[in-house]
Coordinates of C-alpha atoms in Angstrom, one line a residue:
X1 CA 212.0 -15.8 1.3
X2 CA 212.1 -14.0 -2.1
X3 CA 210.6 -10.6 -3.3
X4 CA 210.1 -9.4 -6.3
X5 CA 209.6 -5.5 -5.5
X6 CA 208.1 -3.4 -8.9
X7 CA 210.5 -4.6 -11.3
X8 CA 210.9 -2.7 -14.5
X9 CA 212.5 -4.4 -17.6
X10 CA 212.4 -3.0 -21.1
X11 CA 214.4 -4.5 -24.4
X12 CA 214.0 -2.0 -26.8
X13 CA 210.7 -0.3 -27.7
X14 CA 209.4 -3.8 -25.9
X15 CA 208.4 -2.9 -22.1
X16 CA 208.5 -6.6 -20.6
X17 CA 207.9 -5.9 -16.7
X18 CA 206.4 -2.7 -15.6
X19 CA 205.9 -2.8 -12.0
X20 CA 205.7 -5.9 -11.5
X21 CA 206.1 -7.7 -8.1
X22 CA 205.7 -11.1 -6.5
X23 CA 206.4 -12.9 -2.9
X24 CA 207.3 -16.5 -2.9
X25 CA 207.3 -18.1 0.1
X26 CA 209.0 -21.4 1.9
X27 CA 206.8 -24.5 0.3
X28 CA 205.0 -22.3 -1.8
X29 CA 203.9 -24.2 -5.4
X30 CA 203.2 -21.7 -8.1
X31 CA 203.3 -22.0 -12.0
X32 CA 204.0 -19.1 -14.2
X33 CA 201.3 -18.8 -17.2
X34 CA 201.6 -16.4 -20.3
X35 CA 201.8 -16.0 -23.9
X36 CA 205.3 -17.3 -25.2
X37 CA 207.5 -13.8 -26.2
X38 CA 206.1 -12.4 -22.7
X39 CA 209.1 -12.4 -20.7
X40 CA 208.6 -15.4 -18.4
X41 CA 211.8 -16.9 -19.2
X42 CA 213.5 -13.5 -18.4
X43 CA 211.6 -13.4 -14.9
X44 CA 213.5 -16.8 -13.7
X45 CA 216.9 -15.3 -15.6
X46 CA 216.5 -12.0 -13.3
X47 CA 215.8 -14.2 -10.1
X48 CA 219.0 -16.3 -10.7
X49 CA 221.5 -13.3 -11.5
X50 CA 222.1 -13.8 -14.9
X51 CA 220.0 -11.0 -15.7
X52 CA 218.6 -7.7 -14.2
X53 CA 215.6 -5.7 -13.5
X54 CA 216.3 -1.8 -15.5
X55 CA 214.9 -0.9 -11.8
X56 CA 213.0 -2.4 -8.9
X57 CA 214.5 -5.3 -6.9
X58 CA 214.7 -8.9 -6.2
X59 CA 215.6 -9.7 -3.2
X60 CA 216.2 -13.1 -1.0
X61 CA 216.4 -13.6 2.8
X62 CA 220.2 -14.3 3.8
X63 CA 221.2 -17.8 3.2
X64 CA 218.5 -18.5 0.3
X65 CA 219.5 -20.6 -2.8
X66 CA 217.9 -21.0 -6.1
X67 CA 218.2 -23.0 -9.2
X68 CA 217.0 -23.2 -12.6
X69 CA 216.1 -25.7 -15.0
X70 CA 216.0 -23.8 -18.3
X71 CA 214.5 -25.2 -21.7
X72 CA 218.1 -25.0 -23.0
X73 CA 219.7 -27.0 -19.9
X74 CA 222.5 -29.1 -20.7
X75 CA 224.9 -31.2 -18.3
X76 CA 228.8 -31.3 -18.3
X77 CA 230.3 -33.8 -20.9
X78 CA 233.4 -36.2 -20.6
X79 CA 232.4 -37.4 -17.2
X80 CA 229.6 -40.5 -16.0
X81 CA 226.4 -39.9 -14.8
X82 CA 227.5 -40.7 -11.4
X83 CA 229.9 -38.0 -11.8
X84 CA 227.8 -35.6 -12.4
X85 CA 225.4 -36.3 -9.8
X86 CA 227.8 -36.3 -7.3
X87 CA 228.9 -33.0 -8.8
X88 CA 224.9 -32.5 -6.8
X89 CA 227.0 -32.5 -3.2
X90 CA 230.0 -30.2 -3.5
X91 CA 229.7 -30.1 0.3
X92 CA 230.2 -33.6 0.6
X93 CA 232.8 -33.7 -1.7
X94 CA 235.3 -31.1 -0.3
X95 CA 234.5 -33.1 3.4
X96 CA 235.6 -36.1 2.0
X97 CA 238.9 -34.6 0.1
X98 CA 239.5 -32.9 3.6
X99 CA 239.5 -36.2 5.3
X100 CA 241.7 -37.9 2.7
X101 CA 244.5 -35.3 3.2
X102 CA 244.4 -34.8 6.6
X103 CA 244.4 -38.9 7.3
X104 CA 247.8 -38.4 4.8
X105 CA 249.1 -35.9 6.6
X106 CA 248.5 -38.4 9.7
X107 CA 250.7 -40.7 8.5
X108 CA 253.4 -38.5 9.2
X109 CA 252.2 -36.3 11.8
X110 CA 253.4 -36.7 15.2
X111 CA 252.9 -34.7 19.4
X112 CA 250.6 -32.5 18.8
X113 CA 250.6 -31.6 15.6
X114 CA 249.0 -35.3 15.4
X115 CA 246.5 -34.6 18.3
X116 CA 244.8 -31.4 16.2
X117 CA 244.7 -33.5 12.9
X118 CA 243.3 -36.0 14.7
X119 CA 240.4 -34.0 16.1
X120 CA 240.1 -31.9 12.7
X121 CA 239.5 -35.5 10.9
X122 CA 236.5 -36.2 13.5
X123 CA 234.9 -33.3 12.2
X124 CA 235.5 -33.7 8.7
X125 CA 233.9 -36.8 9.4
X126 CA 231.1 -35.2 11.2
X127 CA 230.7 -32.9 8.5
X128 CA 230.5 -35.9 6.1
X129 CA 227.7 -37.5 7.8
X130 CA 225.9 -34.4 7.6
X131 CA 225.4 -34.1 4.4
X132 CA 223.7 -37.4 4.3
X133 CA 226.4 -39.7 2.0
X134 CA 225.4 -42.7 3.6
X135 CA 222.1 -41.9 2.1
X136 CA 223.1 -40.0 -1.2
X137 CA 224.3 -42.8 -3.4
X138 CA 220.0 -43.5 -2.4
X139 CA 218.9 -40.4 -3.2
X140 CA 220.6 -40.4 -6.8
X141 CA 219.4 -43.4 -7.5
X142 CA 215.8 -42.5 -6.4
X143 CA 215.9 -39.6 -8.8
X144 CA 217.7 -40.9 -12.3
X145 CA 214.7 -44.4 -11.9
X146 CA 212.6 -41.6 -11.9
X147 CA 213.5 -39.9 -14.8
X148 CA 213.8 -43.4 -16.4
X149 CA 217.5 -44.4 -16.3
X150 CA 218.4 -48.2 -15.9
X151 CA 220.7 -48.5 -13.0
X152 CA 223.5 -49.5 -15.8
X153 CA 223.2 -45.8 -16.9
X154 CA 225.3 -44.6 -14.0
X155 CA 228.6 -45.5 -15.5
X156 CA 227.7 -44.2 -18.7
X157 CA 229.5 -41.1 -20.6
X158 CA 227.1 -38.0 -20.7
X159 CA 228.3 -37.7 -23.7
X160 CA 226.6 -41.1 -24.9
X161 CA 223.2 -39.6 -24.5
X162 CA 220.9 -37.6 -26.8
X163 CA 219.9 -34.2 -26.0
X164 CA 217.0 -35.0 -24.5
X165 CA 218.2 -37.4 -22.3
X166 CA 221.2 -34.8 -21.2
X167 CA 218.3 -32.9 -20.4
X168 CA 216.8 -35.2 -17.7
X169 CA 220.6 -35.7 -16.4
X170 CA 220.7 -32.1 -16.0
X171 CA 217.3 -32.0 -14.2
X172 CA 218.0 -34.9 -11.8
X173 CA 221.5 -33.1 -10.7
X174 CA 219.3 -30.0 -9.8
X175 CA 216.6 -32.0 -8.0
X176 CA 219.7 -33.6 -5.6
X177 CA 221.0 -29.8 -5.2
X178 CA 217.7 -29.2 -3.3
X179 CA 218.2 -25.5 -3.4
X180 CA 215.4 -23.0 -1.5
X181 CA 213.6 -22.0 -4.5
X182 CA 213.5 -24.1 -7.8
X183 CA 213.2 -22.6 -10.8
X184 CA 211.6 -25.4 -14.1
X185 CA 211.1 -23.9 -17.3
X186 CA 208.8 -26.0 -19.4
X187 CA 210.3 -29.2 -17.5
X188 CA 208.0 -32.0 -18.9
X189 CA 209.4 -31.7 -22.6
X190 CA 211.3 -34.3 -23.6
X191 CA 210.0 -36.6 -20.4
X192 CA 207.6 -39.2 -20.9
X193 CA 204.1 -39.8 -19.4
X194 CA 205.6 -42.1 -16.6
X195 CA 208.9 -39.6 -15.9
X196 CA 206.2 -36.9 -15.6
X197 CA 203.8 -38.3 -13.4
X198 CA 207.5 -39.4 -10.7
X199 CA 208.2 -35.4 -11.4
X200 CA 204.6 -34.6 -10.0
X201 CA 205.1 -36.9 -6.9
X202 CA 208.8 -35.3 -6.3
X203 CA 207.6 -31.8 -6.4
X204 CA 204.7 -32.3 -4.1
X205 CA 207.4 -33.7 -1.5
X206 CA 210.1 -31.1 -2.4
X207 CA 211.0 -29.2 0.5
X208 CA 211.3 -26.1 -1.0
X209 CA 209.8 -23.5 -3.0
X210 CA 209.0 -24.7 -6.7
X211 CA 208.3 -21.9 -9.3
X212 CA 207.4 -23.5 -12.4
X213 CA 206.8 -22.4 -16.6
X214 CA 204.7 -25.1 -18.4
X215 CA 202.3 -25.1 -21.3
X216 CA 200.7 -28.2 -20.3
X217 CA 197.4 -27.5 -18.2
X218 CA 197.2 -30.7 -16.6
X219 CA 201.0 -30.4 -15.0
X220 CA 200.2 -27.5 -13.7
X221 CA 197.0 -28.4 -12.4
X222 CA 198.7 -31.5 -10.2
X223 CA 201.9 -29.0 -8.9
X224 CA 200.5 -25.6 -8.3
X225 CA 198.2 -24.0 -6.2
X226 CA 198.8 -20.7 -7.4
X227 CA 199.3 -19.6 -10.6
X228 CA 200.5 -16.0 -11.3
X229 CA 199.7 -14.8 -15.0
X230 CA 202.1 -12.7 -17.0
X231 CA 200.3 -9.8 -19.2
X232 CA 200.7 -6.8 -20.5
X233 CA 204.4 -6.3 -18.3
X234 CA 202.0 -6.9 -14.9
X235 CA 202.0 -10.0 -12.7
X236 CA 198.7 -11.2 -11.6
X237 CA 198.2 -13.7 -8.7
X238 CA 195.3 -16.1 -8.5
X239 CA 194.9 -18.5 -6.0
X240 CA 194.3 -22.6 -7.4
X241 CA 195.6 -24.5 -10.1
X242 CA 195.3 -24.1 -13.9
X243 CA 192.1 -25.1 -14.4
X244 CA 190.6 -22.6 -11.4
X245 CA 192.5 -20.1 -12.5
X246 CA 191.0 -20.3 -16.5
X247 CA 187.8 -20.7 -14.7
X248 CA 188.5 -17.7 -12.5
X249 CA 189.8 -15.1 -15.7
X250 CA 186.8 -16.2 -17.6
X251 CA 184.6 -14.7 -14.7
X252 CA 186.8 -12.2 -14.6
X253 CA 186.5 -11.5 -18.1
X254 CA 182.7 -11.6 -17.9
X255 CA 182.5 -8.9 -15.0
X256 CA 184.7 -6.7 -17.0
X257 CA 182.5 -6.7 -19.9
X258 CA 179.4 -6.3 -17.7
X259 CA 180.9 -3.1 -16.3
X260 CA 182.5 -2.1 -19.4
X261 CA 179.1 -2.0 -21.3
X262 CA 177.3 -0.4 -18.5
X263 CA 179.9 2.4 -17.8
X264 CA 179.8 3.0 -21.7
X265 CA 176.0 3.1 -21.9
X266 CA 176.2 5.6 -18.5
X267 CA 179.0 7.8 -20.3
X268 CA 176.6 7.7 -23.7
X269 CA 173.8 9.1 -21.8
X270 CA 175.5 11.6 -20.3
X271 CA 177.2 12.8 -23.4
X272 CA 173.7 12.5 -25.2
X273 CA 172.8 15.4 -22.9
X274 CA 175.8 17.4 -23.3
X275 CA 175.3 17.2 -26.9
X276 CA 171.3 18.2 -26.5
X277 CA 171.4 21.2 -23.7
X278 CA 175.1 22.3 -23.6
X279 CA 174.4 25.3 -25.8
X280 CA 171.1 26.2 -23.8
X281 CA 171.8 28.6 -20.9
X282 CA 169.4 27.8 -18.7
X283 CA 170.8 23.5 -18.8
X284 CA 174.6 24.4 -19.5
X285 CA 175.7 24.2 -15.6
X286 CA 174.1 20.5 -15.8
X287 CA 175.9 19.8 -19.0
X288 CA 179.1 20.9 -17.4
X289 CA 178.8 18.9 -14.1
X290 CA 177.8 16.0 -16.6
X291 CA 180.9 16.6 -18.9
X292 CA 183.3 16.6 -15.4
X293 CA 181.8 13.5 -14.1
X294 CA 182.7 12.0 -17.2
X295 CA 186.3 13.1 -16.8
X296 CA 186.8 12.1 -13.2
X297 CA 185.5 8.6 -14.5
X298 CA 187.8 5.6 -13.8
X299 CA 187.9 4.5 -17.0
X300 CA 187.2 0.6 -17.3
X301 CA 189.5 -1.4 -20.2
X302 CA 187.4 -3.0 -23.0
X303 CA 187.7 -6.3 -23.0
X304 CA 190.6 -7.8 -25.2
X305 CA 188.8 -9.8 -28.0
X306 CA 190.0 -13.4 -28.9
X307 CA 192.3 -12.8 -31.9
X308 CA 191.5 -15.4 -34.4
X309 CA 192.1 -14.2 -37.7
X310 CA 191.6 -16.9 -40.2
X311 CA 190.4 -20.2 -40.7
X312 CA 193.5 -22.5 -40.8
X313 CA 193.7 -24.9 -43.3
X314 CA 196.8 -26.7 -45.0
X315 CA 197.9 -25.8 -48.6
X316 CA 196.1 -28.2 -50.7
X317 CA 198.7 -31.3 -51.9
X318 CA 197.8 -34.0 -55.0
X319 CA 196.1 -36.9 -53.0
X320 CA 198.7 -39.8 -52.5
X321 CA 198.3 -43.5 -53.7
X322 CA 196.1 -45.3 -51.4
X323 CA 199.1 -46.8 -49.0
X324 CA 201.5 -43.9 -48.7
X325 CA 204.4 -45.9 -47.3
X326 CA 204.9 -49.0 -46.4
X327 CA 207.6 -50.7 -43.9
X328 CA 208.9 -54.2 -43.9
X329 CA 211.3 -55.7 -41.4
X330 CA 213.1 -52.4 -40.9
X331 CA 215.9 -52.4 -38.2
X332 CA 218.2 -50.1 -37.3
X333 CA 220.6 -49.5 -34.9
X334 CA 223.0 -46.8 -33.5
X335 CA 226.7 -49.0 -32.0
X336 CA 225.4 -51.9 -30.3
X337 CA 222.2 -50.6 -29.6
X338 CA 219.5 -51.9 -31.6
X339 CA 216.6 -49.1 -31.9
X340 CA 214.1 -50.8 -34.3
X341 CA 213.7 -54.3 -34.5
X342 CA 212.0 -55.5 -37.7
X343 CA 209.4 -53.2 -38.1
X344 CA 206.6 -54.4 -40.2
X345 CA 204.6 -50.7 -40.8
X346 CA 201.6 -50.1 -43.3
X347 CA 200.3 -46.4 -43.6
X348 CA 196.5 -46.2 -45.3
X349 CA 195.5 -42.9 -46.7
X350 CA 193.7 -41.0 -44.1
X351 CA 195.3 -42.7 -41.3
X352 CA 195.9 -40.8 -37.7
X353 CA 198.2 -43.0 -36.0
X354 CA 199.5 -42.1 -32.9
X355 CA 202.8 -43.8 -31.9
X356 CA 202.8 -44.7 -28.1
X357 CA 205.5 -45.7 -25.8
X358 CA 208.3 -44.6 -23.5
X359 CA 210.9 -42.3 -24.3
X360 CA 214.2 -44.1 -25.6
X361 CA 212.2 -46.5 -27.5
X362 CA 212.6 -45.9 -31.2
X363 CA 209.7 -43.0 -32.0
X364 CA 212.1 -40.7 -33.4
X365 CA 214.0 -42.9 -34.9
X366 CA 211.1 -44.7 -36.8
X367 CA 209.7 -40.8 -37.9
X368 CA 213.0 -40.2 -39.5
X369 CA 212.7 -43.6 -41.3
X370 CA 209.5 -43.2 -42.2
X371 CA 210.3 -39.4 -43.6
X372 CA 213.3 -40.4 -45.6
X373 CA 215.3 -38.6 -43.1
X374 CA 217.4 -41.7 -41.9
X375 CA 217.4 -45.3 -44.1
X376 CA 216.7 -48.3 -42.3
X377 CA 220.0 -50.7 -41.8
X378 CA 218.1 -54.0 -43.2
X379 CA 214.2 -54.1 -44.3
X380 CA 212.4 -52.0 -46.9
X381 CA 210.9 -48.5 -47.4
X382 CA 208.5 -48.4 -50.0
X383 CA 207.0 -45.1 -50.8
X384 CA 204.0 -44.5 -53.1
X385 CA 203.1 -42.4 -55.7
X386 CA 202.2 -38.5 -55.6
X387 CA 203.1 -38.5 -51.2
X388 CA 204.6 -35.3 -50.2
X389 CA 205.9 -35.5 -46.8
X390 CA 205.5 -32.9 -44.2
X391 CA 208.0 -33.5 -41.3
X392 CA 208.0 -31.7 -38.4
X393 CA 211.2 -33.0 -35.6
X394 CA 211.6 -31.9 -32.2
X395 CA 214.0 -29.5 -32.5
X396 CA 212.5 -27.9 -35.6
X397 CA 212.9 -24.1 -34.2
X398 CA 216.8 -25.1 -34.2
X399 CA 216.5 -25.5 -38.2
X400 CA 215.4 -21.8 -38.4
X401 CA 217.9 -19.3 -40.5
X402 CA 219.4 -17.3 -37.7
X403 CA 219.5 -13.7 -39.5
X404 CA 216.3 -13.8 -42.1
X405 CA 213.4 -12.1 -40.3
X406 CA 210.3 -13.8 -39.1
X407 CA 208.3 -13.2 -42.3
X408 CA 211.1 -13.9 -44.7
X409 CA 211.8 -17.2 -42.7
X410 CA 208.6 -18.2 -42.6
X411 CA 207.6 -17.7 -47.0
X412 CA 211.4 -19.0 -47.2
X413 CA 211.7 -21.4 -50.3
X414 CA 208.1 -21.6 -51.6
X415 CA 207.3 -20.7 -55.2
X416 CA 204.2 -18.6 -54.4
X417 CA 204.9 -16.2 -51.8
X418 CA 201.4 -15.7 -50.3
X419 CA 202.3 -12.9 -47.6
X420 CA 198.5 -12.3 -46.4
X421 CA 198.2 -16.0 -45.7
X422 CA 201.6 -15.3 -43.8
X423 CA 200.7 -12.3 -41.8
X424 CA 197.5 -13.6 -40.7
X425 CA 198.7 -16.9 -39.6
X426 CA 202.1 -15.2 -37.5
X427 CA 199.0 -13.2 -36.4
X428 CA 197.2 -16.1 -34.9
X429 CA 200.4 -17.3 -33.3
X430 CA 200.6 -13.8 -31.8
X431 CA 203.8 -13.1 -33.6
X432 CA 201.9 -9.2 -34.9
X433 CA 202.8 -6.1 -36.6
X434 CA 206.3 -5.2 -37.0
X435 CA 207.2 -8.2 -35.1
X436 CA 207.3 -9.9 -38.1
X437 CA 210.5 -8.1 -39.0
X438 CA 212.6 -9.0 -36.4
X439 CA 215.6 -11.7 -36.9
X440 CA 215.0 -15.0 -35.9
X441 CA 218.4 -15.0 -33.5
X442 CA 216.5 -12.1 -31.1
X443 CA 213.7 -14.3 -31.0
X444 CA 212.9 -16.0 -27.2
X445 CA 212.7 -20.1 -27.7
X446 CA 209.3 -19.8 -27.2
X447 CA 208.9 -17.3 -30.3
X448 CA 211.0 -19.3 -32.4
X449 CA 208.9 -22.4 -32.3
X450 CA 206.0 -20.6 -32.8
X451 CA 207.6 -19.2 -36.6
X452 CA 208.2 -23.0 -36.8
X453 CA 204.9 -24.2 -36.3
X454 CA 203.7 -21.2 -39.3
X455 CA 206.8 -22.1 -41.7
X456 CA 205.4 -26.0 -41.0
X457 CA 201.7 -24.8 -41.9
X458 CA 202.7 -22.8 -45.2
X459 CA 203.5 -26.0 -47.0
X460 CA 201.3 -28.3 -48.8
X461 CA 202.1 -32.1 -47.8
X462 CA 199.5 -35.3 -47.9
X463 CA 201.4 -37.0 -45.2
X464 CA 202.5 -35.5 -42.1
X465 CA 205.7 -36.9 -39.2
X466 CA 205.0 -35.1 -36.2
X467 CA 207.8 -35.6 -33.2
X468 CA 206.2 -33.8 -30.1
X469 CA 205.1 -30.7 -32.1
X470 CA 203.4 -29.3 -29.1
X471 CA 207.1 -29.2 -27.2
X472 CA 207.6 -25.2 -26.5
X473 CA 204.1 -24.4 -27.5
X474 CA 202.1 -22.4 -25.6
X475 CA 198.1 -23.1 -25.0
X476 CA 197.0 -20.8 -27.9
X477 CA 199.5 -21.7 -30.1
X478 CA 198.2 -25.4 -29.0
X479 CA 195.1 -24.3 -30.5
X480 CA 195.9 -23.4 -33.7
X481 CA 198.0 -26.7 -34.4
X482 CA 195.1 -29.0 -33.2
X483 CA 192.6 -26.8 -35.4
X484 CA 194.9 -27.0 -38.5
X485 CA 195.5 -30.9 -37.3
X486 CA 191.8 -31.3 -37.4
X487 CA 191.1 -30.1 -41.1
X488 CA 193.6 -31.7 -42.9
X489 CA 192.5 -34.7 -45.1
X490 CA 195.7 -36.6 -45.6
X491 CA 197.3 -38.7 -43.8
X492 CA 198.8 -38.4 -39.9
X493 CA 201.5 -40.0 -37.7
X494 CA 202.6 -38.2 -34.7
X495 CA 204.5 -38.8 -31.4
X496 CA 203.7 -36.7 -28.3
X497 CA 203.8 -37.5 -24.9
X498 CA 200.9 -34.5 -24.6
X499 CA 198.0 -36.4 -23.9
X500 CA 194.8 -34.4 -24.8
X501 CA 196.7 -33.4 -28.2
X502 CA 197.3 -37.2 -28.9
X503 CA 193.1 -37.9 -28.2
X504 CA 192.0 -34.2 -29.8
X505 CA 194.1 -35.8 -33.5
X506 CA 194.5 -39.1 -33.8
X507 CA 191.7 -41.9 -33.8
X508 CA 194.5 -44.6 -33.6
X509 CA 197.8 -45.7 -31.9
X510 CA 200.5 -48.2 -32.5
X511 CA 202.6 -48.8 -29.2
X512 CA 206.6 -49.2 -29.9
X513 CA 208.5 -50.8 -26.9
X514 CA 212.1 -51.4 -27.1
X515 CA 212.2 -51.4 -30.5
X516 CA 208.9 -53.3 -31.0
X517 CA 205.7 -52.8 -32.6
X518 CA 202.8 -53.7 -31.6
X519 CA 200.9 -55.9 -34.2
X520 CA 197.7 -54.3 -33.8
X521 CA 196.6 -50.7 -33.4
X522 CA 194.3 -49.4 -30.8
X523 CA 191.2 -47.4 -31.1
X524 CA 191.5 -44.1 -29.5
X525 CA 188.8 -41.2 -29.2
X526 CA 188.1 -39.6 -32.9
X527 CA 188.4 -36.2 -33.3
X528 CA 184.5 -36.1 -34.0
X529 CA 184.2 -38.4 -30.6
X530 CA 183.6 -41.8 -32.6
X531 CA 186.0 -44.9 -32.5
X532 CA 188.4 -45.7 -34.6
X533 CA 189.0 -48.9 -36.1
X534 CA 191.6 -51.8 -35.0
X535 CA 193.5 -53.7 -37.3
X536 CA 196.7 -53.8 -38.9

C-alpha cells in the first residue's frame, strides 16, 4: 500500500532519516513516537509530497490516497461549515453540477441530440448515488456531533470560530475525505476528553490506514497496535500499543546493558593479557590472536543514560497575601455569546485547582480574566498584595521572537541573566549544545514549545494560569513540567484536557459548564496520593 524504502533526509549538519524504511499496510493502526525536533512531522510531509527524501523512495500502489492533519491545520474561511464539508465530496459535487447543466441543456435539446443527454443525465445520476449523497448530509453530521458541534453550527461562518475550533472543522472535513492512508499529527490538542474518546471510536472503524503523531500515551494505547519509534535518523518497529512498546524498550534497554557490560568485561580481559604477555615471545602469538579478536568484535552501543541534568525548581517569588485573587459576579461575553456568567471565584494561597469542563465553555476565557489578560464586562477582580502572575496560554510558542536564538529568547527580559540555569534546563528539554543558537523561526513546532515551556520556568511567579500547557509537549518534556509543577509552593490553576497531568498536579477541580461554575470544588488525587479538601 505505501513503502517507505531507505529514505535519507539531512537539513544542514542535522541527518534526520538515514535509512530509514517502513511498510504500511491496508487497516494497519500505527503511532509514530519520538523526541520532538526528530523529524516526525517531516516523515508525514515527505509521504504527502510537500517534501522529499535527499534519496531513497516513497512509494504508493496506483490509486492510493493520503491525507494529513497537521498541528498547523486550518480550514477555508468566508464560507459555512456545511460548505466546507461538502467541499469533503468533490466527486459528488462535479456529478451533481453535471446533472444540472445537462437537465438545462435538456430544455432545449431535441432528436437525438436529446436522446444522448438523456442517457448522459442517468449516469450522472448514477454516479451521484455512488458517492453515497443520500447518506452524506448523515455522515457530516455524524462527524462535526462528534467533534462537538451543535447542529446550529452548520450554517455558521468558519470565520466565526476560534483557532481551535477551525482546527476540529478542518479535522472533520478530512475524516469525510476517507482517503487510503491518514495522516494525524498530534490530533487530540485542542479536543476535549468527550471529542477524544468519539475520535478513538472513529479510527478503530476507519477503513483505512491511520498513521498517527501523539504525545499522549493513553491515545495511543486505545488506536495503535504498532508503534514505530523515531531515533537517532532510524525507524524502529514494535509490535503493540504505547504502553507494550515502553514495556518492550525497557527490556530492551536492560539486554543491551547486560551484553554491553559483559562484552566490556570480555574485551578487558583480553586486553589485560595483551598488556601482560604481548612483549614476551614465547605468549605474543596469543596476544595477537587476542588483539584481532578484539577488532573483529561487533561492537555493542552503551546504553544512552537518562539525561537529567538538574533539579527543577521555580525562581523563588515574595509569598502573596493569603487570597491571591478574588472573583465576584464576573461576566463576559464576546457578540451575543455570553462566555461567563457571574462568576463568583476565590483563589487561597496554595491552591491547585484544576478547571474542568468541555471545550467552548469559558476556561480560557476565565484564565485570561483571572491573569489580567482580558477584564471582565460586569463583576469584580480583586487582586492582592505581593501576587506575581505566571501565565502560560495555549499558543504560547506563537509569542516567541521569531529571529532571537533559543538561548537569547529564552533569558529575554530578565534582570539576572543566569545562562547555566538556562543551558541546563534547554538541556533537560533536549534542546543541547549548539542548538541553543539557532533562531527560533528554524525551530519545528514541537521545538518551539519546548523553548516556551523553559522561558515559562525562568521566571519567578507565586501564582501560576496554565491553559493546556502540555499541548505540543512531548513525554519527556511532560516530565519536566509535572516535576517543576510538583515543587512549586505557590499557588496553581490550570486547564488541560490531559488527564494524568491534571491528577499528577492538582488536588482540586472546579467544573465550568456553559459559562457556569460549579459552587463547590471536588477532591481529586494529591500529588502525594492524599485527598484534597472540598469547599468553596
Amino acid at each position: 500500500m505505501l513503502s517507505i524504502d531507505h529514505i535519507y533526509k539531512q537539513y544542514g549538519a542535522q541527518i534526520v532519516y538515514e535509512d530509514a524504511s517502513l511498510f504500511i499496510g491496508p487497516g494497519d493502526r500505527i503511532g509514530l513516537v519520538g523526541a520532538n525536533g526528530t523529524g516526525k512531522t517531516t516523515l508525514f510531509r515527505m509521504i504527502t509530497g510537500e517534501e522529499t527524501p535527499d534519496s531513497g523512495k516513497i512509494r504508493f500502489d496506483p490509486h492510493v490516497s493520503s491525507g494529513m492533519l497537521s498541528q498547523e491545520s486550518q480550514c477555508r474561511l468566508g464560507i459555512t461549515v456545511r460548505e466546507e464539508m461538502q467541499a469533503a465530496f468533490p466527486e459528488a459535487d462535479d456529478a451533481q453540477n453535471k446533472i444540472e447543466n445537462l437537465a438545462a441543456k435538456l430544455e432545449f435539446a431535441g432528436g437525438h441530440e436529446q436522446k444522448e443527454a438523456l442517457r448522459q443525465l442517468s449516469q450522472a445520476q448514477i454516479d451521484l448515488e455512488m458517492q453515497g449523497t443520500d447518506t452524506m448530509e448523515q455522515r457530516i453530521g455524524r462527524v462535526l456531533h462528534g467533534l462537538g458541534f451543535p447542529t446550529e453550527a452548520l450554517d455558521r461562518l468558519t470565520d466565526t470560530f476560534s483557532g481551535g475550533w477551525q482546527m476540529r472543522i478542518a479535522m472533520a472535513k478530512l475524516l469525510l475525505r476517507e482517503p487510503d492512508v491518514l495522516l494525524l499529527d498530534e490530533p487530540t490538542n485542542h479536543l476535549d476528553a468527550k471529542a477524544v474518546k468519539w475520535l478513538q471510536g472513529y479510527i478503530a472503524e476507519y477503513p483505512g490506514a491511520v498513521f498517527v503523531i501523539s504525545h499522549e500515551p493513553k491515545f495511543l494505547d486505545e488506536v495503535c497496535y504498532t508503534i514505530v519509534e523515531l531515533e537517532g535518523g532510524k525507524l524502529s518497529e514494535y509490535t503493540g500499543n504505547f504502553s507494550q512498546y515502553q514495556h518492550q524498550k525497557e527490556e530492551n534497554a536492560k539486554a543491551q546493558s547486560s551484553a554491553y557490560d559483559r562484552q566490556q568485561k570480555e574485551i578487558e580481559r583480553a586486553q589485560g593479557f595483551i598488556d601482560r604477555f604481548g612483549a614476551k615471545a614465547s605468549k605474543a602469538s596469543a596476544a595477537k590472536s587476542r588483539e584481532k579478536a578484539i577488532e573483529r568484535m561487533d561492537k555493542i552501543e552503551a546504553p544512552q543514560a537518562n539525561v537529567r541534568g538538574i533539579s527543577l525548581q521555580f525562581p523563588e517569588a515574595p509569598q502573596s497575601s493569603a487570597e491571591p485573587i478574588r472573583l465576584r459576579e464576573a461576566s463576559k461575553s464576546y457578540g451575543e455569546k455570553e462566555v461567563l456568567k457571574k462568576i463568583d471565584m476565590r483563589l487561597k494561597r496554595g491552591d491547585r485547582l484544576a478547571l474542568m469542563g468541555p471545550n467552548g465553555a469559558g476556561k480560557s476565557t476565565l484564565l485570561k480574566i483571572l491573569a489580567g489578560y482580558e477584564t471582565a464586562d460586569t463583576g469584580e477582580r480583586e487582586e492582592g498584595r505581593g501576587v506575581v502572575i505566571g501565565y502560560f496560554a495555549q499558543h504560547q510558542a506563537e509569542a516567541l521572537e521569531p529571529n532571537r536564538s533559543v538561548l537569547d529568547e529564552t533569558l529575554h527580559d530578565l534582570i539576572q541573566r543566569p545562562e547555566p540555569l538556562a543551558r541546563n534546563l534547554l538541556g533537560r528539554l533536549l534542546i543541547r549544545g549548539e542548538a541553543v543558537y539557532k533562531p527560533i523561526n528554524v525551530l519545528s513546532g514541537g521545538e518551539r514549545s519546548r523553548v516556551a515551556l523553559a522561558k515559562f520556568l525562568l521566571r519567578p511567579a507565586n501564582l501560576l494560569l496554565l491553559d493546556e500547557p502540555t499541548n505540543h509537549l512531548d513525554a519527556s518534556s511532560r516530565e519536566v513540567l509535572i516535576e517543576a509543577l510538583k515543587g512549586f509552593k505557590g499557588t496553581i490553576v490550570l486547564a488541560s484536557h490531559d488527564t494524568p497531568f491534571v491528577r499528577a498536579v492538582a488536588t482540586e477541580s472546579y467544573t465550568l459548564d456553559d459559562g457556569v461554575l460549579s459552587e463547590v470544588r471536588t477532591a481529586l488525587v494529591s500529588p502525594s496520593g492524599g485527598k484534597g479538601k472540598k469547599g468553596k
